[in-house]
Amino acid sequence: MNLTVALFGIAREIVGQSSLTLTAPAGQSAAGLLAELRTRYPALAGLRSLAVAVNNEYAAADVPLHERDEIALIPPVSGG
Amino acid sequence: MSSVPPFTAPERQRYRRHLQLAEIGEAGQLRLRQARVLVVGAGGLGCPILQYLAAAGVGTLGLADADKVELTNLPRQILYGPADVGQPKVEAAARALRHLNDLNTYALHPVRVSPANVRALVAAYDVVVDGSDNFPTRYLLNDACVSLGRPLVSGAIYKFEGQVSVFNYQDGPTYRCLFPEPPSAAEAPDCNTTGVLNVLPGLIGTVQATEALKVVLGLGDVLSGRLWVLDTLTFQSRTLRFKRDAVQSAINLDTANPADYFDVSCAPTAAASLTAEELRQQLASAAPPLLLDVRGPLEFQRRHLPGALLLPLPELAARAAEVPRTRPVVVYCQSGVRSAQAVEQLRTIGYDNVLTLRGGLEEYSG
């Protein structure tokens, strides 16, 4: 299945674009997606807190993903 | 409350547009007058927050910021003008706010919020609004609000993006439920070194002011358990729902890891560091560096690197002369927090031969 992931904050800087599309095995979990992205973009592995949003809901690690899900990676930002 | 004096005729006139709203009215406007709101950070976010809360008639506004106004602040920190450059921000801000609304009381706290002062500071207010510019302060304020049972109206910005949420509101989730792990130094490219679109803190700060008013007035659905994220470049905004986590939401000032409150991200040591692998190579070379262990004597006794000199961080200021200036020095501790502080201290007094071991002994042995 194809997944589209919207990127925010420093995750966008690391990947170099505001969203990306990738092919993932059916039933891929949120944690599995994150692991795949960290392999592709090793700098993402340096982010300790990185919220994964699925259909605007904070996703636990084992949440299964579906092709039309709206997925976003949201790291905390600290500027004031 | 019968003891509350009624509004004067000019106050009635001033606040008429609020009094006309059935959802606010006289009772609501009196609640605003009696409210005590602490705004931490009088910078990009703090300025619009303070401006709107002052104009709304929040009776007691606390301003906490240790910084002075700089020329680079002016495009986005709209309470200040060129004449304020060099002045403490809380004083310059209070002058502007008194000009805007002299009916409120402004309490000035020209300090950096720290583990030592946060309890007393937060305890004196009903609501805390976070406009700070670093992760350690954000975690510290979250934990203090959990300890003292105060809602935290949080906002943060990065380049063209912003986030807002209200934490610890009526047993709602906290900052740690959303972001359990404080980011490491490497993932916090802030500290005034990152550019920002000047209007962005205005957008985010006014949303924080809106939520602060809603919290005080008990109005509508407060942005609790939801994180609002705005990206001005794509004009996408989303609201991420998240839940209270039993473990994370229980973390408070007494149970948190104190390292969460240390600011290593802003130390000028990001470059003045080396990895465990680099250290191994250097130690095997013909000119190995001197190793400086800045942990406590007990930790040192349990385990230290061969040949290391013990100089606990609390004694560093007094014993800095023992550190050689002519030979490369690598400072280490358990995880890299204390050694980064030590290197920062040494660099400010002119040492340019000191590096911190990233990740500390935990990395070196791993």
CSV table of C-alpha atoms in Angstrom, one decimal:
chain,number,residue,atom,x,y,z
A,1,MET,CA,0.0,0.0,0.0
A,2,ASN,CA,1.0,3.6,-0.5
A,3,LEU,CA,1.2,5.9,2.5
A,4,THR,CA,1.5,9.7,2.4
A,5,VAL,CA,3.2,11.3,5.4
A,6,ALA,CA,3.0,15.0,6.2
A,7,LEU,CA,6.1,16.3,7.9
A,8,PHE,CA,6.4,19.1,10.4
A,9,GLY,CA,9.3,21.0,12.2
A,10,ILE,CA,12.7,19.5,12.1
A,11,ALA,CA,11.3,16.2,10.5
A,12,ARG,CA,10.6,18.3,7.4
A,13,GLU,CA,14.2,19.7,7.5
A,14,ILE,CA,15.7,16.2,7.7
A,15,VAL,CA,13.6,14.8,4.9
A,16,GLY,CA,13.9,18.0,2.8
A,17,GLN,CA,10.2,18.1,1.8
A,18,SER,CA,6.9,18.8,3.4
A,19,SER,CA,5.4,15.4,2.7
A,20,LEU,CA,6.5,12.1,1.3
A,21,THR,CA,4.9,9.0,-0.2
A,22,LEU,CA,6.2,5.5,0.4
A,23,THR,CA,5.2,1.9,-0.2
A,24,ALA,CA,4.6,-0.2,2.9
A,25,PRO,CA,3.4,-3.7,3.5
A,26,ALA,CA,-0.3,-4.1,4.3
A,27,GLY,CA,-1.0,-3.8,8.0
A,28,GLN,CA,2.2,-1.8,8.6
A,29,SER,CA,2.0,-0.3,12.2
A,30,ALA,CA,2.9,3.2,13.2
A,31,ALA,CA,6.1,2.0,14.8
A,32,GLY,CA,6.9,0.0,11.7
A,33,LEU,CA,6.5,3.1,9.5
A,34,LEU,CA,8.7,5.1,11.9
A,35,ALA,CA,11.4,2.4,11.8
A,36,GLU,CA,11.3,2.4,8.0
A,37,LEU,CA,11.6,6.2,7.9
A,38,ARG,CA,14.5,6.1,10.3
A,39,THR,CA,16.4,3.6,8.1
A,40,ARG,CA,15.9,5.9,5.1
A,41,TYR,CA,16.6,9.1,7.0
A,42,PRO,CA,19.0,8.2,9.8
A,43,ALA,CA,18.8,11.7,11.3
A,44,LEU,CA,15.2,11.0,12.2
A,45,ALA,CA,16.5,8.4,14.6
A,46,GLY,CA,18.0,11.2,16.7
A,47,LEU,CA,14.6,12.6,17.5
A,48,ARG,CA,13.5,11.3,20.9
A,49,SER,CA,10.0,12.6,20.9
A,50,LEU,CA,8.2,12.4,17.6
A,51,ALA,CA,4.4,12.2,17.6
A,52,VAL,CA,2.8,10.1,14.9
A,53,ALA,CA,-0.7,11.4,14.0
A,54,VAL,CA,-3.1,9.1,12.1
A,55,ASN,CA,-6.3,10.7,11.0
A,56,ASN,CA,-5.6,13.5,13.5
A,57,GLU,CA,-5.3,11.1,16.4
A,58,TYR,CA,-2.1,10.5,18.4
A,59,ALA,CA,-1.1,7.0,17.3
A,60,ALA,CA,0.2,4.4,19.6
A,61,ALA,CA,3.1,2.3,18.3
A,62,ASP,CA,0.9,-0.7,17.3
A,63,VAL,CA,-1.8,1.2,15.5
A,64,PRO,CA,-2.2,-0.4,12.0
A,65,LEU,CA,-2.0,2.0,9.0
A,66,HIS,CA,-4.3,2.0,6.0
A,67,GLU,CA,-3.8,3.4,2.5
A,68,ARG,CA,-6.0,6.4,2.8
A,69,ASP,CA,-4.9,7.4,6.4
A,70,GLU,CA,-3.8,10.9,6.9
A,71,ILE,CA,-0.4,10.5,8.6
A,72,ALA,CA,1.7,13.2,10.0
A,73,LEU,CA,5.0,13.3,11.9
A,74,ILE,CA,5.0,16.1,14.5
A,75,PRO,CA,8.1,16.8,16.6
A,76,PRO,CA,7.9,19.2,19.5
A,77,VAL,CA,9.1,22.8,18.7
A,78,SER,CA,10.4,25.1,21.4
A,79,GLY,CA,10.8,28.6,19.9
A,80,GLY,CA,9.1,31.6,21.6
B,1,MET,CA,-18.6,37.6,46.0
B,2,SER,CA,-20.2,40.6,47.6
B,3,SER,CA,-16.8,42.3,48.4
B,4,VAL,CA,-16.0,42.8,44.7
B,5,PRO,CA,-16.3,46.5,43.9
B,6,PRO,CA,-18.5,47.1,40.8
B,7,PHE,CA,-17.1,48.5,37.6
B,8,THR,CA,-16.8,52.3,37.3
B,9,ALA,CA,-18.5,54.1,34.4
B,10,PRO,CA,-15.3,54.3,32.4
B,11,GLU,CA,-14.6,50.6,33.0
B,12,ARG,CA,-18.1,49.8,31.8
B,13,GLN,CA,-17.5,51.8,28.7
B,14,ARG,CA,-14.0,50.3,28.1
B,15,TYR,CA,-15.2,46.7,28.4
B,16,ARG,CA,-18.6,47.2,26.8
B,17,ARG,CA,-18.0,44.8,23.9
B,18,HIS,CA,-17.3,42.0,26.4
B,19,LEU,CA,-20.2,43.0,28.7
B,20,GLN,CA,-22.5,42.8,25.6
B,21,LEU,CA,-21.6,39.1,25.2
B,22,ALA,CA,-24.0,36.9,27.1
B,23,GLU,CA,-21.2,34.4,27.5
B,24,ILE,CA,-19.0,37.0,29.3
B,25,GLY,CA,-21.1,39.8,30.7
B,26,GLU,CA,-20.4,41.5,34.0
B,27,ALA,CA,-19.8,38.3,35.8
B,28,GLY,CA,-17.2,37.2,33.3
B,29,GLN,CA,-15.5,40.6,33.1
B,30,LEU,CA,-15.2,40.5,36.9
B,31,ARG,CA,-13.6,37.1,36.7
B,32,LEU,CA,-11.0,38.5,34.4
B,33,ARG,CA,-10.3,41.3,36.8
B,34,GLN,CA,-9.8,38.9,39.6
B,35,ALA,CA,-7.7,36.5,37.5
B,36,ARG,CA,-4.0,36.1,38.1
B,37,VAL,CA,-2.2,34.9,34.9
B,38,LEU,CA,1.6,34.3,34.7
B,39,VAL,CA,3.2,34.8,31.2
B,40,VAL,CA,6.6,33.1,31.0
B,41,GLY,CA,8.7,34.7,28.3
B,42,ALA,CA,8.2,38.3,27.1
B,43,GLY,CA,9.4,37.6,23.6
B,44,GLY,CA,7.7,36.8,20.4
B,45,LEU,CA,4.9,34.9,21.9
B,46,GLY,CA,4.8,36.8,25.2
B,47,CYS,CA,4.3,40.2,23.6
B,48,PRO,CA,0.9,39.5,21.9
B,49,ILE,CA,-0.2,37.3,24.8
B,50,LEU,CA,0.5,40.1,27.3
B,51,GLN,CA,-1.0,42.7,25.0
B,52,TYR,CA,-4.3,41.0,24.6
B,53,LEU,CA,-4.6,39.8,28.2
B,54,ALA,CA,-3.8,43.3,29.5
B,55,ALA,CA,-6.3,44.9,27.1
B,56,ALA,CA,-8.9,42.3,28.1
B,57,GLY,CA,-8.6,43.5,31.7
B,58,VAL,CA,-6.9,40.5,33.3
B,59,GLY,CA,-6.4,42.0,36.8
B,60,THR,CA,-3.0,40.6,37.7
B,61,LEU,CA,-0.5,39.8,35.0
B,62,GLY,CA,2.8,38.3,35.9
B,63,LEU,CA,5.7,38.8,33.5
B,64,ALA,CA,8.7,36.5,33.8
B,65,ASP,CA,11.8,37.0,31.6
B,66,ALA,CA,15.4,37.6,32.5
B,67,ASP,CA,16.4,39.0,29.1
B,68,LYS,CA,17.1,42.5,27.9
B,69,VAL,CA,15.6,43.9,24.7
B,70,GLU,CA,17.8,43.4,21.6
B,71,LEU,CA,17.6,45.0,18.2
B,72,THR,CA,16.9,41.6,16.6
B,73,ASN,CA,13.8,41.3,18.8
B,74,LEU,CA,12.0,44.4,17.3
B,75,PRO,CA,10.4,42.9,14.2
B,76,ARG,CA,8.3,40.4,16.2
B,77,GLN,CA,8.4,41.5,19.8
B,78,ILE,CA,5.9,44.3,19.2
B,79,LEU,CA,5.8,45.8,22.7
B,80,TYR,CA,9.3,47.2,22.2
B,81,GLY,CA,10.8,50.0,20.2
B,82,PRO,CA,14.4,51.1,19.5
B,83,ALA,CA,14.5,53.1,22.7
B,84,ASP,CA,13.9,50.0,24.8
B,85,VAL,CA,17.1,48.2,23.4
B,86,GLY,CA,19.2,47.2,26.4
B,87,GLN,CA,16.4,47.5,28.9
B,88,PRO,CA,15.1,44.5,30.8
B,89,LYS,CA,12.2,43.1,28.8
B,90,VAL,CA,9.8,42.9,31.8
B,91,GLU,CA,10.3,46.6,32.5
B,92,ALA,CA,9.9,47.7,28.9
B,93,ALA,CA,6.8,45.4,28.5
B,94,ALA,CA,5.2,46.7,31.7
B,95,ARG,CA,5.6,50.3,30.5
B,96,ALA,CA,3.8,49.5,27.2
B,97,LEU,CA,1.1,47.5,29.0
B,98,ARG,CA,0.5,50.3,31.6
B,99,HIS,CA,0.1,52.7,28.7
B,100,LEU,CA,-2.5,50.2,27.2
B,101,ASN,CA,-4.4,49.5,30.4
B,102,ASP,CA,-3.4,51.0,33.7
B,103,LEU,CA,-6.3,49.3,35.5
B,104,ASN,CA,-4.4,46.0,35.9
B,105,THR,CA,-1.6,45.1,38.2
B,106,TYR,CA,1.7,44.0,36.6
B,107,ALA,CA,4.0,41.8,38.6
B,108,LEU,CA,7.5,41.8,37.2
B,109,HIS,CA,9.8,38.8,37.6
B,110,PRO,CA,13.1,39.6,35.9
B,111,VAL,CA,14.4,36.1,36.4
B,112,ARG,CA,14.9,32.9,34.4
B,113,VAL,CA,12.4,30.4,35.6
B,114,SER,CA,14.4,27.6,37.3
B,115,PRO,CA,13.9,24.6,39.5
B,116,ALA,CA,14.8,26.9,42.5
B,117,ASN,CA,12.1,29.5,41.8
B,118,VAL,CA,9.4,27.8,39.8
B,119,ARG,CA,7.2,26.6,42.7
B,120,ALA,CA,6.8,30.0,44.3
B,121,LEU,CA,6.3,31.7,40.9
B,122,VAL,CA,3.6,29.3,39.7
B,123,ALA,CA,1.8,29.1,43.1
B,124,ALA,CA,1.0,32.8,43.0
B,125,TYR,CA,-1.1,32.5,39.8
B,126,ASP,CA,-4.2,30.7,38.6
B,127,VAL,CA,-3.1,30.1,35.0
B,128,VAL,CA,0.3,29.8,33.4
B,129,VAL,CA,0.9,30.8,29.8
B,130,ASP,CA,4.1,29.4,28.3
B,131,GLY,CA,5.9,31.7,25.8
B,132,SER,CA,9.4,30.4,26.6
B,133,ASP,CA,12.0,29.6,24.0
B,134,ASN,CA,13.6,26.4,25.2
B,135,PHE,CA,12.7,22.8,26.0
B,136,PRO,CA,14.0,22.7,29.6
B,137,THR,CA,11.7,25.6,30.6
B,138,ARG,CA,8.8,23.9,28.9
B,139,TYR,CA,9.3,20.7,30.8
B,140,LEU,CA,9.9,22.6,34.0
B,141,LEU,CA,6.7,24.6,33.7
B,142,ASN,CA,4.7,21.5,32.8
B,143,ASP,CA,5.9,19.7,35.9
B,144,ALA,CA,5.4,22.7,38.1
B,145,CYS,CA,1.8,23.0,36.8
B,146,VAL,CA,1.2,19.3,37.6
B,147,SER,CA,2.7,19.7,41.1
B,148,LEU,CA,0.6,22.7,41.8
B,149,GLY,CA,-2.6,21.9,39.8
B,150,ARG,CA,-2.5,24.8,37.4
B,151,PRO,CA,-3.6,24.8,33.7
B,152,LEU,CA,-0.7,25.5,31.3
B,153,VAL,CA,-1.5,27.3,28.0
B,154,SER,CA,1.4,26.3,25.8
B,155,GLY,CA,2.5,27.7,22.5
B,156,ALA,CA,5.7,27.2,20.5
B,157,ILE,CA,7.0,28.2,17.2
B,158,TYR,CA,9.6,27.1,14.6
B,159,LYS,CA,10.4,29.0,11.4
B,160,PHE,CA,6.9,29.1,9.7
B,161,GLU,CA,5.1,26.7,12.1
B,162,GLY,CA,3.4,26.9,15.4
B,163,GLN,CA,1.8,24.6,18.0
B,164,VAL,CA,-0.8,25.4,20.7
B,165,SER,CA,-2.3,23.2,23.4
B,166,VAL,CA,-3.7,23.6,26.9
B,167,PHE,CA,-2.1,21.1,29.3
B,168,ASN,CA,-3.1,19.8,32.7
B,169,TYR,CA,-6.6,21.4,32.4
B,170,GLN,CA,-9.2,19.7,34.5
B,171,ASP,CA,-7.3,16.4,34.7
B,172,GLY,CA,-6.6,16.6,31.0
B,173,PRO,CA,-3.3,15.3,29.5
B,174,THR,CA,0.1,17.1,30.0
B,175,TYR,CA,3.0,18.1,27.8
B,176,ARG,CA,4.6,14.8,28.6
B,177,CYS,CA,1.6,12.8,27.4
B,178,LEU,CA,2.3,14.2,24.0
B,179,PHE,CA,6.1,14.4,24.0
B,180,PRO,CA,7.3,12.0,26.7
B,181,GLU,CA,11.1,12.4,26.1
B,182,PRO,CA,12.7,15.8,26.3
B,183,PRO,CA,14.5,16.4,23.0
B,184,SER,CA,18.3,16.1,23.1
B,185,ALA,CA,20.6,19.0,22.4
B,186,ALA,CA,21.0,17.8,18.8
B,187,GLU,CA,17.3,18.1,17.9
B,188,ALA,CA,16.7,21.6,19.4
B,189,PRO,CA,18.0,24.1,16.8
B,190,ASP,CA,16.5,27.0,18.7
B,191,CYS,CA,18.3,29.5,21.0
B,192,ASN,CA,17.8,32.5,18.8
B,193,THR,CA,19.9,30.9,16.1
B,194,THR,CA,16.9,29.8,14.0
B,195,GLY,CA,15.1,32.3,11.8
B,196,VAL,CA,11.4,32.9,12.2
B,197,LEU,CA,8.7,34.7,10.2
B,198,ASN,CA,8.0,37.8,12.2
B,199,VAL,CA,4.2,37.5,12.2
B,200,LEU,CA,4.2,33.9,13.3
B,201,PRO,CA,4.5,34.5,17.1
B,202,GLY,CA,1.6,37.0,16.6
B,203,LEU,CA,-0.6,34.3,15.2
B,204,ILE,CA,0.3,31.7,17.8
B,205,GLY,CA,0.4,34.1,20.7
B,206,THR,CA,-3.1,35.4,20.1
B,207,VAL,CA,-4.4,31.9,20.0
B,208,GLN,CA,-2.7,31.3,23.4
B,209,ALA,CA,-4.3,34.5,24.7
B,210,THR,CA,-7.7,33.2,23.4
B,211,GLU,CA,-7.3,29.9,25.2
B,212,ALA,CA,-6.1,31.7,28.4
B,213,LEU,CA,-9.3,33.8,28.4
B,214,LYS,CA,-11.4,30.7,27.8
B,215,VAL,CA,-9.8,29.0,30.7
B,216,VAL,CA,-10.3,32.0,33.0
B,217,LEU,CA,-13.9,32.5,31.8
B,218,GLY,CA,-14.8,28.8,31.6
B,219,LEU,CA,-15.9,29.4,28.1
B,220,GLY,CA,-16.4,27.0,25.2
B,221,ASP,CA,-14.2,23.9,24.6
B,222,VAL,CA,-10.7,24.6,25.8
B,223,LEU,CA,-7.9,23.2,23.6
B,224,SER,CA,-7.2,20.4,26.1
B,225,GLY,CA,-6.2,16.9,24.8
B,226,ARG,CA,-5.7,18.5,21.4
B,227,LEU,CA,-2.6,20.0,19.8
B,228,TRP,CA,-3.3,22.6,17.2
B,229,VAL,CA,-0.5,22.8,14.5
B,230,LEU,CA,-0.3,25.6,12.0
B,231,ASP,CA,2.0,25.6,9.0
B,232,THR,CA,1.8,29.1,7.4
B,233,LEU,CA,3.7,28.1,4.3
B,234,THR,CA,1.2,25.5,3.1
B,235,PHE,CA,-1.6,27.0,5.2
B,236,GLN,CA,-2.4,23.6,6.6
B,237,SER,CA,-3.6,23.4,10.1
B,238,ARG,CA,-4.5,20.3,11.9
B,239,THR,CA,-5.7,19.5,15.4
B,240,LEU,CA,-4.2,16.3,16.8
B,241,ARG,CA,-6.2,14.6,19.5
B,242,PHE,CA,-4.2,12.9,22.3
B,243,LYS,CA,-5.0,11.2,25.6
B,244,ARG,CA,-3.9,11.4,29.1
B,245,ASP,CA,-1.1,8.8,29.8
B,246,ALA,CA,-1.3,7.5,33.4
B,247,VAL,CA,2.5,7.4,33.8
B,248,GLN,CA,3.5,10.6,31.9
B,249,SER,CA,0.8,12.7,33.4
B,250,ALA,CA,1.9,11.8,36.9
B,251,ILE,CA,5.4,13.2,36.4
B,252,ASN,CA,5.9,16.4,38.5
B,253,LEU,CA,8.6,18.5,40.0
B,254,ASP,CA,9.4,15.8,42.6
B,255,THR,CA,9.5,12.8,40.3
B,256,ALA,CA,11.0,14.2,37.1
B,257,ASN,CA,14.6,13.5,36.1
B,258,PRO,CA,16.4,16.8,37.0
B,259,ALA,CA,18.4,16.5,33.8
B,260,ASP,CA,15.2,17.5,32.0
B,261,TYR,CA,15.6,21.0,33.3
B,262,PHE,CA,19.2,21.5,32.1
B,263,ASP,CA,19.7,23.5,29.1
B,264,VAL,CA,22.4,21.9,27.1
B,265,SER,CA,20.9,22.9,23.8
B,266,CYS,CA,21.9,26.5,24.1
B,267,ALA,CA,25.5,25.9,25.2
B,268,PRO,CA,28.0,27.0,22.6
B,269,THR,CA,29.3,23.5,22.9
B,270,ALA,CA,27.4,21.8,20.1
B,271,ALA,CA,30.6,22.0,18.1
B,272,ALA,CA,33.0,21.6,21.1
B,273,SER,CA,32.2,17.9,21.5
B,274,LEU,CA,33.4,14.6,20.3
B,275,THR,CA,31.9,11.1,20.0
B,276,ALA,CA,32.9,8.0,21.9
B,277,GLU,CA,34.5,6.6,18.7
B,278,GLU,CA,36.5,9.8,18.2
B,279,LEU,CA,37.7,9.7,21.8
B,280,ARG,CA,38.9,6.1,21.4
B,281,GLN,CA,40.9,7.1,18.4
B,282,GLN,CA,42.4,10.1,20.2
B,283,LEU,CA,43.3,8.0,23.3
B,284,ALA,CA,45.1,5.5,21.0
B,285,SER,CA,47.1,8.3,19.3
B,286,ALA,CA,50.6,9.6,20.1
B,287,ALA,CA,49.2,12.7,21.9
B,288,PRO,CA,46.2,11.5,23.9
B,289,PRO,CA,44.0,14.2,25.6
B,290,LEU,CA,43.8,14.7,29.3
B,291,LEU,CA,40.5,13.2,30.6
B,292,LEU,CA,38.5,15.2,33.1
B,293,ASP,CA,35.7,13.5,35.1
B,294,VAL,CA,33.2,16.0,36.4
B,295,ARG,CA,30.9,13.6,38.2
B,296,GLY,CA,30.9,13.1,42.0
B,297,PRO,CA,33.6,11.2,44.0
B,298,LEU,CA,31.3,8.2,44.5
B,299,GLU,CA,30.5,7.8,40.8
B,300,PHE,CA,34.2,8.2,40.1
B,301,GLN,CA,35.1,5.5,42.7
B,302,ARG,CA,32.7,3.1,41.1
B,303,ARG,CA,34.1,3.5,37.6
B,304,HIS,CA,36.2,6.0,35.7
B,305,LEU,CA,38.4,6.1,32.6
B,306,PRO,CA,42.1,5.2,33.1
B,307,GLY,CA,44.1,8.3,34.0
B,308,ALA,CA,41.1,10.6,34.4
B,309,LEU,CA,41.3,13.5,36.8
B,310,LEU,CA,38.4,14.0,39.1
B,311,LEU,CA,36.9,17.5,39.3
B,312,PRO,CA,33.2,17.5,40.3
B,313,LEU,CA,31.2,20.1,38.4
B,314,PRO,CA,30.1,22.0,41.6
B,315,GLU,CA,33.8,22.6,42.3
B,316,LEU,CA,34.8,23.5,38.8
B,317,ALA,CA,34.4,27.3,39.2
B,318,ALA,CA,36.8,27.4,42.2
B,319,ARG,CA,39.3,24.9,40.8
B,320,ALA,CA,39.4,25.8,37.1
B,321,ALA,CA,43.1,26.7,37.4
B,322,GLU,CA,43.8,22.9,37.7
B,323,VAL,CA,42.7,22.4,34.1
B,324,PRO,CA,45.6,22.7,31.7
B,325,ARG,CA,45.3,25.2,28.9
B,326,THR,CA,48.0,23.9,26.6
B,327,ARG,CA,47.0,20.3,26.2
B,328,PRO,CA,43.7,18.9,24.7
B,329,VAL,CA,41.2,18.1,27.4
B,330,VAL,CA,38.2,15.9,27.1
B,331,VAL,CA,35.5,16.3,29.8
B,332,TYR,CA,33.1,13.5,30.5
B,333,CYS,CA,30.3,12.5,32.9
B,334,GLN,CA,27.6,9.9,33.0
B,335,SER,CA,25.4,10.9,30.1
B,336,GLY,CA,27.0,14.1,28.7
B,337,VAL,CA,24.8,16.8,30.5
B,338,ARG,CA,27.2,17.8,33.2
B,339,SER,CA,30.3,17.7,30.9
B,340,ALA,CA,28.5,20.0,28.4
B,341,GLN,CA,28.0,22.5,31.3
B,342,ALA,CA,31.6,22.1,32.4
B,343,VAL,CA,32.8,22.8,28.9
B,344,GLU,CA,30.5,25.8,28.6
B,345,GLN,CA,31.9,27.2,31.9
B,346,LEU,CA,35.5,26.6,30.8
B,347,ARG,CA,34.9,28.2,27.4
B,348,THR,CA,33.5,31.3,28.9
B,349,ILE,CA,36.7,31.8,30.8
B,350,GLY,CA,38.8,31.4,27.8
B,351,TYR,CA,39.6,27.6,27.5
B,352,ASP,CA,39.6,26.7,23.8
B,353,ASN,CA,41.2,23.3,24.3
B,354,VAL,CA,38.2,21.5,25.9
B,355,LEU,CA,35.7,19.1,24.4
B,356,THR,CA,32.8,17.3,25.9
B,357,LEU,CA,32.2,13.6,25.3
B,358,ARG,CA,28.8,13.3,23.7
B,359,GLY,CA,26.6,10.7,25.5
B,360,GLY,CA,29.1,10.4,28.3
B,361,LEU,CA,30.3,7.1,29.8
B,362,GLU,CA,27.0,5.5,28.7
B,363,GLU,CA,28.0,6.0,25.1
B,364,TYR,CA,31.6,5.2,25.6
B,365,SER,CA,31.0,1.8,27.2
B,366,GLY,CA,28.1,0.9,25.0
